Short mmCIF file of C-alpha atoms and ligand atoms in Angstrom, two decimals:
data_model
loop_
_atom_site.label_atom_id
_atom_site.label_comp_id
_atom_site.label_asym_id
_atom_site.label_seq_id
_atom_site.Cartn_x
_atom_site.Cartn_y
_atom_site.Cartn_z
CA UNK M 34 185.66 256.01 -133.76
CA UNK M 35 183.78 256.88 -130.49
CA UNK M 36 180.94 254.97 -129.16
CA UNK M 37 178.64 256.60 -126.02
CA UNK M 38 176.89 254.38 -124.07
CA UNK M 39 174.57 254.35 -120.73
CA UNK M 40 175.52 251.23 -118.55
CA UNK M 41 172.71 249.93 -116.81
CA UNK M 42 174.29 247.49 -114.34
CA UNK M 43 174.63 245.90 -110.77
CA UNK M 44 178.09 245.95 -109.36
CA UNK M 45 178.96 243.38 -108.84
CA UNK M 46 182.62 242.22 -109.37
CA UNK M 47 182.42 242.07 -113.25
CA UNK M 48 180.17 245.04 -113.64
CA UNK M 49 182.78 247.07 -111.82
CA UNK M 50 185.34 245.85 -114.20
CA UNK M 51 182.88 246.58 -117.39
CA UNK M 52 182.93 250.20 -115.57
CA UNK M 53 186.46 250.04 -115.66
CA UNK M 54 186.72 249.21 -119.30
CA UNK M 55 183.97 252.10 -120.32
CA UNK M 56 185.73 254.72 -118.25
CA UNK M 57 189.44 253.62 -119.42
CA UNK M 58 188.81 252.66 -123.02
CA UNK M 59 188.96 256.49 -124.72
CA UNK M 60 187.02 255.14 -127.64
CA UNK M 61 184.04 255.08 -125.15
CA UNK M 62 182.34 257.79 -123.99
CA UNK M 63 180.66 256.94 -120.44
CA UNK M 64 177.53 259.32 -120.73
CA UNK M 65 175.59 258.06 -117.68
CA UNK M 66 174.78 254.87 -114.90
CA UNK M 67 171.90 253.51 -114.14
CA UNK M 68 171.83 250.70 -110.97
CA UNK M 69 169.44 247.57 -110.44
CA UNK M 70 169.19 245.24 -107.71
CA UNK M 71 170.83 242.22 -108.47
CA UNK M 72 173.84 240.79 -107.38
CA UNK M 73 173.35 242.39 -104.37
CA UNK M 74 170.15 244.88 -103.23
CA UNK M 75 170.01 247.98 -104.86
CA UNK M 76 171.30 249.87 -101.86
CA UNK M 77 174.26 247.82 -102.00
CA UNK M 78 174.53 248.18 -106.05
CA UNK M 79 173.92 251.82 -106.03
CA UNK M 80 176.50 252.20 -103.21
CA UNK M 81 179.29 250.31 -105.38
CA UNK M 82 178.52 252.31 -108.53
CA UNK M 83 179.19 255.69 -106.44
CA UNK M 84 181.94 254.45 -104.79
CA UNK M 85 183.51 252.88 -108.14
CA UNK M 86 182.67 256.61 -109.81
CA UNK M 87 184.98 258.15 -107.41
CA UNK M 88 187.60 255.92 -107.02
CA UNK M 89 188.19 255.40 -110.70
CA UNK M 90 187.55 259.29 -111.29
CA UNK M 91 184.25 259.97 -113.69
CA UNK M 92 182.72 262.26 -111.53
CA UNK M 93 181.07 264.06 -114.15
CA UNK M 94 178.55 261.04 -115.25
CA UNK M 95 175.22 260.58 -113.83
CA UNK M 96 174.20 257.94 -111.59
CA UNK M 97 170.46 256.95 -111.17
CA UNK M 98 169.04 254.32 -108.76
CA UNK M 99 166.33 252.58 -110.57
CA UNK M 100 164.58 249.15 -109.45
CA UNK M 101 165.09 247.07 -106.09
CA UNK M 102 163.59 243.88 -107.46
CA UNK M 103 161.59 241.96 -110.50
CA UNK M 104 158.53 243.20 -112.44
CA UNK M 105 156.87 240.10 -110.35
CA UNK M 106 158.30 237.23 -108.43
CA UNK M 107 160.91 236.83 -105.55
CA UNK M 108 163.79 239.13 -105.51
CA UNK M 109 166.98 237.13 -106.05
CA UNK M 110 170.85 237.99 -105.58
CA UNK M 111 174.17 236.35 -106.17
CA UNK M 112 175.80 237.30 -102.74
CA UNK M 113 177.05 234.09 -102.91
CA UNK M 114 179.41 234.60 -105.94
CA UNK M 115 180.01 238.49 -105.24
CA UNK M 116 180.23 238.85 -101.59
CA UNK M 117 178.12 240.47 -99.28
CA UNK M 118 178.82 243.83 -100.76
CA UNK M 119 178.87 242.95 -104.07
CA UNK M 120 182.75 243.77 -104.45
CA UNK M 121 184.32 240.83 -102.86
CA UNK M 122 187.12 241.56 -100.48
CA UNK M 123 187.59 245.15 -102.00
CA UNK M 124 186.34 247.91 -99.88
CA UNK M 125 186.53 251.61 -101.14
CA UNK M 126 185.96 254.83 -99.68
CA UNK M 127 182.59 256.18 -99.00
CA UNK M 128 181.08 258.44 -101.88
CA UNK M 129 180.97 262.30 -101.18
CA UNK M 130 178.51 262.73 -104.50
CA UNK M 131 174.98 261.28 -104.20
CA UNK M 132 172.70 259.93 -107.44
CA UNK M 133 170.66 261.95 -109.45
CA UNK M 134 167.53 263.26 -108.33
CA UNK M 135 165.76 261.25 -111.28
CA UNK M 136 164.93 257.83 -111.13
CA UNK M 137 167.37 255.18 -113.37
CA UNK M 138 163.72 255.14 -115.83
CA UNK M 139 163.93 259.02 -116.51
CA UNK M 140 167.56 259.10 -116.74
CA UNK M 141 167.52 256.00 -119.42
CA UNK M 142 164.67 257.82 -121.34
CA UNK M 143 166.08 261.50 -120.91
CA UNK M 144 169.69 260.30 -122.12
CA UNK M 145 168.06 258.67 -124.94
CA UNK M 146 165.72 261.11 -126.43
CA UNK M 147 168.63 263.93 -126.33
CA UNK M 148 170.78 262.48 -128.80
CA UNK M 149 168.45 259.89 -130.69
CA UNK M 150 170.72 257.36 -132.68
CA UNK M 151 173.77 258.36 -130.95
CA UNK M 152 174.09 256.55 -127.40
CA UNK M 153 174.17 252.61 -127.04
CA UNK M 154 172.67 251.09 -124.27
CA UNK M 155 174.05 248.54 -122.23
CA UNK M 156 172.87 246.15 -119.78
CA UNK M 157 174.84 244.10 -117.52
CA UNK M 158 172.34 243.31 -114.73
CA UNK M 159 168.76 241.98 -114.60
CA UNK M 160 166.47 243.81 -117.35
CA UNK M 161 164.06 245.53 -115.11
CA UNK M 162 164.94 248.96 -115.50
CA UNK M 163 165.21 248.50 -119.16
CA UNK M 164 161.54 247.00 -119.18
CA UNK M 165 159.86 249.77 -117.26
CA UNK M 166 161.76 252.56 -119.56
CA UNK M 167 159.98 250.57 -122.29
CA UNK M 168 157.00 250.62 -120.74
CA UNK M 169 157.22 254.46 -120.01
CA UNK M 170 158.63 255.50 -123.29
CA UNK M 171 158.42 252.91 -126.15
CA UNK M 172 160.52 255.12 -128.63
CA UNK M 173 163.57 254.16 -126.75
CA UNK M 174 163.46 251.48 -129.40
CA UNK M 175 164.28 254.02 -132.34
CA UNK M 176 166.70 256.22 -130.15
CA UNK M 177 169.34 253.60 -128.89
CA UNK M 178 172.20 253.44 -131.21
CA UNK M 179 172.31 249.63 -130.37
CA UNK M 180 171.00 247.42 -127.24
CA UNK M 181 173.50 244.96 -126.03
CA UNK M 182 172.83 242.53 -122.96
CA UNK M 183 174.74 240.45 -120.80
CA UNK M 184 172.36 237.62 -120.65
CA UNK M 185 170.85 234.34 -121.34
CA UNK M 186 172.74 231.39 -122.95
CA UNK M 187 171.91 228.89 -125.91
CA UNK M 188 173.35 226.17 -123.97
CA UNK M 189 172.98 226.19 -120.24
CA UNK M 190 172.47 228.26 -117.06
CA UNK M 191 174.45 229.14 -114.20
CA UNK M 192 171.84 229.95 -111.65
CA UNK M 193 169.69 226.98 -112.67
CA UNK M 194 170.71 224.13 -115.12
CA UNK M 195 168.57 226.24 -117.64
CA UNK M 196 168.72 230.00 -116.65
CA UNK M 197 171.73 232.29 -116.51
CA UNK M 198 171.37 235.01 -113.68
CA UNK M 199 170.12 238.15 -115.00
CA UNK M 200 167.50 236.61 -117.01
CA UNK M 201 166.56 234.11 -114.20
CA UNK M 202 166.45 237.42 -111.61
CA UNK M 203 163.66 238.52 -113.58
CA UNK M 204 162.35 236.67 -116.65
CA UNK M 205 159.29 238.79 -117.23
CA UNK M 206 161.38 242.07 -117.45
CA UNK M 207 163.69 240.14 -120.02
CA UNK M 208 160.63 238.90 -122.17
CA UNK M 209 159.53 242.30 -122.72
CA UNK M 210 163.03 243.58 -123.59
CA UNK M 211 163.42 240.85 -126.49
CA UNK M 212 160.01 241.47 -127.58
CA UNK M 213 160.22 245.01 -128.28
CA UNK M 214 161.21 245.07 -132.11
CA UNK M 215 164.75 246.35 -131.75
CA UNK M 216 167.71 244.23 -132.39
CA UNK M 217 169.26 242.95 -129.00
CA UNK M 218 172.53 241.87 -128.97
CA UNK M 219 172.88 239.21 -126.47
CA UNK M 220 176.23 238.41 -124.66
CA UNK M 221 175.59 235.11 -122.89
CA UNK M 222 177.14 232.38 -120.86
CA UNK M 223 178.54 230.36 -123.96
CA UNK M 224 180.64 233.33 -124.74
CA UNK M 225 181.42 234.91 -121.45
CA UNK M 226 182.82 231.56 -120.12
CA UNK M 227 185.43 231.28 -123.46
CA UNK M 228 187.50 234.05 -121.37
CA UNK M 229 188.22 232.97 -118.03
CA UNK M 230 191.02 234.75 -115.72
CA UNK M 231 193.41 232.12 -115.73
CA UNK M 232 196.84 232.76 -113.68
CA UNK M 233 198.37 233.97 -116.62
CA UNK M 234 195.73 236.81 -116.60
CA UNK M 235 196.10 237.73 -112.83
CA UNK M 236 199.57 238.12 -113.01
CA UNK M 237 199.21 240.76 -116.07
CA UNK M 238 196.60 242.37 -114.00
CA UNK M 239 198.91 242.97 -111.34
CA UNK M 240 201.47 244.81 -113.55
CA UNK M 241 198.60 247.66 -113.55
CA UNK M 242 200.26 248.91 -110.35
CA UNK M 243 197.71 249.87 -107.37
CA UNK M 244 194.62 249.76 -109.57
CA UNK M 245 195.59 246.00 -110.86
CA UNK M 246 196.61 244.97 -107.05
CA UNK M 247 194.16 246.67 -105.02
CA UNK M 248 190.93 246.35 -107.55
CA UNK M 249 191.31 244.46 -110.47
CA UNK M 250 192.70 241.28 -109.37
CA UNK M 251 190.54 240.95 -106.01
CA UNK M 252 187.41 241.73 -108.06
CA UNK M 253 188.69 238.90 -110.96
CA UNK M 254 189.13 236.12 -108.49
CA UNK M 255 187.11 236.67 -105.73
CA UNK M 256 185.11 233.84 -107.00
CA UNK M 257 185.75 230.17 -107.11
CA UNK M 258 183.68 227.45 -107.93
CA UNK M 259 184.45 224.29 -105.78
CA UNK M 260 181.75 221.88 -107.57
CA UNK M 261 183.54 222.94 -110.82
CA UNK M 262 187.06 219.87 -111.31
CA UNK M 263 187.54 221.79 -114.41
CA UNK M 264 187.81 225.31 -112.61
CA UNK M 265 190.24 227.56 -114.32
CA UNK M 266 189.17 231.11 -113.33
CA UNK M 267 186.09 233.50 -113.07
CA UNK M 268 184.63 234.55 -116.19
CA UNK M 269 184.63 238.30 -116.47
CA UNK M 270 181.00 238.35 -118.44
CA UNK M 271 179.91 241.73 -117.96
CA UNK M 272 183.17 243.30 -119.80
CA UNK M 273 182.79 241.16 -122.71
CA UNK M 274 179.18 243.33 -123.42
CA UNK M 275 181.26 246.39 -123.17
CA UNK M 276 184.17 244.87 -124.94
CA UNK M 277 181.93 244.49 -127.65
CA UNK M 278 180.74 248.09 -128.16
CA UNK M 279 184.24 249.06 -129.04
CA UNK M 280 185.76 245.91 -130.31
CA UNK M 281 183.19 244.14 -132.01
CA UNK M 282 185.85 242.82 -134.47
CA UNK M 283 187.10 240.17 -131.73
CA UNK M 284 183.58 238.40 -131.75
CA UNK M 285 181.54 236.38 -133.95
CA UNK M 286 177.62 236.75 -134.32
CA UNK M 287 174.87 234.75 -135.38
CA UNK M 288 171.34 236.17 -135.97
CA UNK M 289 168.93 234.50 -133.80
CA UNK M 290 165.30 234.53 -132.37
CA UNK M 291 165.62 234.32 -128.40
CA UNK M 292 162.46 233.94 -126.45
CA UNK M 293 162.40 233.63 -122.84
CA UNK M 294 160.84 230.74 -121.08
CA UNK M 295 158.19 232.14 -118.50
CA UNK M 296 156.28 229.04 -117.41
CA UNK M 297 158.16 226.09 -116.98
CA UNK M 298 159.00 224.58 -113.97
CA UNK M 299 162.49 223.51 -113.65
CA UNK M 300 163.38 226.23 -116.76
CA UNK M 301 161.93 229.61 -115.93
CA UNK M 302 164.36 232.47 -117.16
CA UNK M 303 165.79 229.97 -119.93
CA UNK M 304 166.47 231.79 -123.11
CA UNK M 305 165.44 229.60 -126.00
CA UNK M 306 167.70 230.47 -128.91
CA UNK M 307 166.71 229.76 -132.82
CA UNK M 308 169.36 230.03 -135.14
CA UNK M 309 167.49 229.07 -137.94
CA UNK M 310 164.68 231.29 -137.31
CA UNK M 311 163.09 233.25 -140.46
CA UNK M 312 162.30 236.47 -137.43
CA UNK M 313 165.72 236.87 -135.92
CA UNK M 314 165.11 239.54 -132.79
CA UNK M 315 168.62 239.44 -131.82
CA UNK M 316 172.28 238.90 -132.79
CA UNK M 317 173.59 236.44 -130.72
CA UNK M 318 177.63 236.26 -129.61
CA UNK M 319 179.03 232.74 -130.26
CA UNK M 320 183.03 233.03 -130.37
CA UNK M 321 185.57 235.50 -128.67
CA UNK M 322 189.10 236.14 -129.83
CA UNK M 323 190.58 235.30 -126.30
CA UNK M 324 193.85 236.38 -126.88
CA UNK M 325 193.10 239.53 -128.99
CA UNK M 326 190.06 240.40 -126.10
CA UNK M 327 192.40 240.28 -122.96
CA UNK M 328 194.88 242.39 -125.10
CA UNK M 329 192.30 244.92 -125.48
CA UNK M 330 191.11 245.01 -121.94
CA UNK M 331 194.27 245.11 -120.43
CA UNK M 332 195.51 248.37 -122.22
CA UNK M 333 192.28 249.77 -121.64
CA UNK M 334 192.31 249.08 -117.95
CA UNK M 335 195.88 250.36 -118.13
CA UNK M 336 194.81 253.92 -119.10
CA UNK M 337 193.03 254.39 -115.18
CA UNK M 338 195.47 255.84 -112.55
CA UNK M 339 194.06 255.78 -108.91
C1 BDR Z 691 176.08 238.14 -115.02
O1 BDR Z 691 175.28 237.21 -113.49
C2 BDR Z 691 175.81 238.27 -112.34
O2 BDR Z 691 176.28 237.61 -111.28
C3 BDR Z 691 177.52 238.85 -113.15
O3 BDR Z 691 177.53 240.34 -113.04
C4 BDR Z 691 176.39 239.19 -114.71
O4 BDR Z 691 176.16 240.27 -114.78
C5 BDR Z 691 176.59 236.44 -115.32
O5 BDR Z 691 175.26 235.45 -115.17
CA1 CA Z 692 176.08 241.73 -113.58
#
């Protein structure tokens, strides 16, 4: 079974590895990429997406640039995690091909409208582009075959004690997206932190040849948290969202009602997850088969030659 997807992203170490998975898995058909300001500026995330397209070889996939900052409030980045460029220490050749001449919002709408019910929308950055697309064309809710996000958590945050980065970076967009009437598949921190890149995984990455040594392992090991005594490796958050599309059998899920906190002094951007709601608006991933996940991801990445 093949799944077509549009990936809205902010590469970003783990966004880059999510793009690699979407390109490498023969059961995934990456039909379009849209970029958003997030981990680094929009200029940076778009440059990274363009460079990755040529380095990894998905030249036919259109890339459109979207929102530079959130619907309201300050623009935040995560350059302390992803490095100034967004790709850690990895330097890729400059891209020759440019972005599409339409905006990310229009590429999202047009791509979903062209094949209703068949293209999955996966978002691994702040949800600004998706909120703007919903405002312009609410029917994308019906056209998307499914909608998966990496974002939020049901315990605690990573940017503030309460909020995860993608939601914190644009809480108003996230609130609009959860209220849109579709079922949001939420791949949050509680899930993604179960599969961290420990030493054994890095060793395995090195068996991927040039791709592993020059791209995958450096991206997957760039960040270490000096404040975490139990640090065992980076989580590849966004990879989990793409993996769920291809291999839902590797994950446990629970229906829930998810609301985004917008006004709390200390909790703005938190996702409040009610697993007992009679009116669920989301499916929340709670558990991953860690070994099966790494086997799957490794095999899919291994299909790509650079
Ligand atoms: C999320 O925030 C970003 O920094 C990562 O790319 C991921 O999408 C994790 O909180
Ligand atoms: Ca991301």
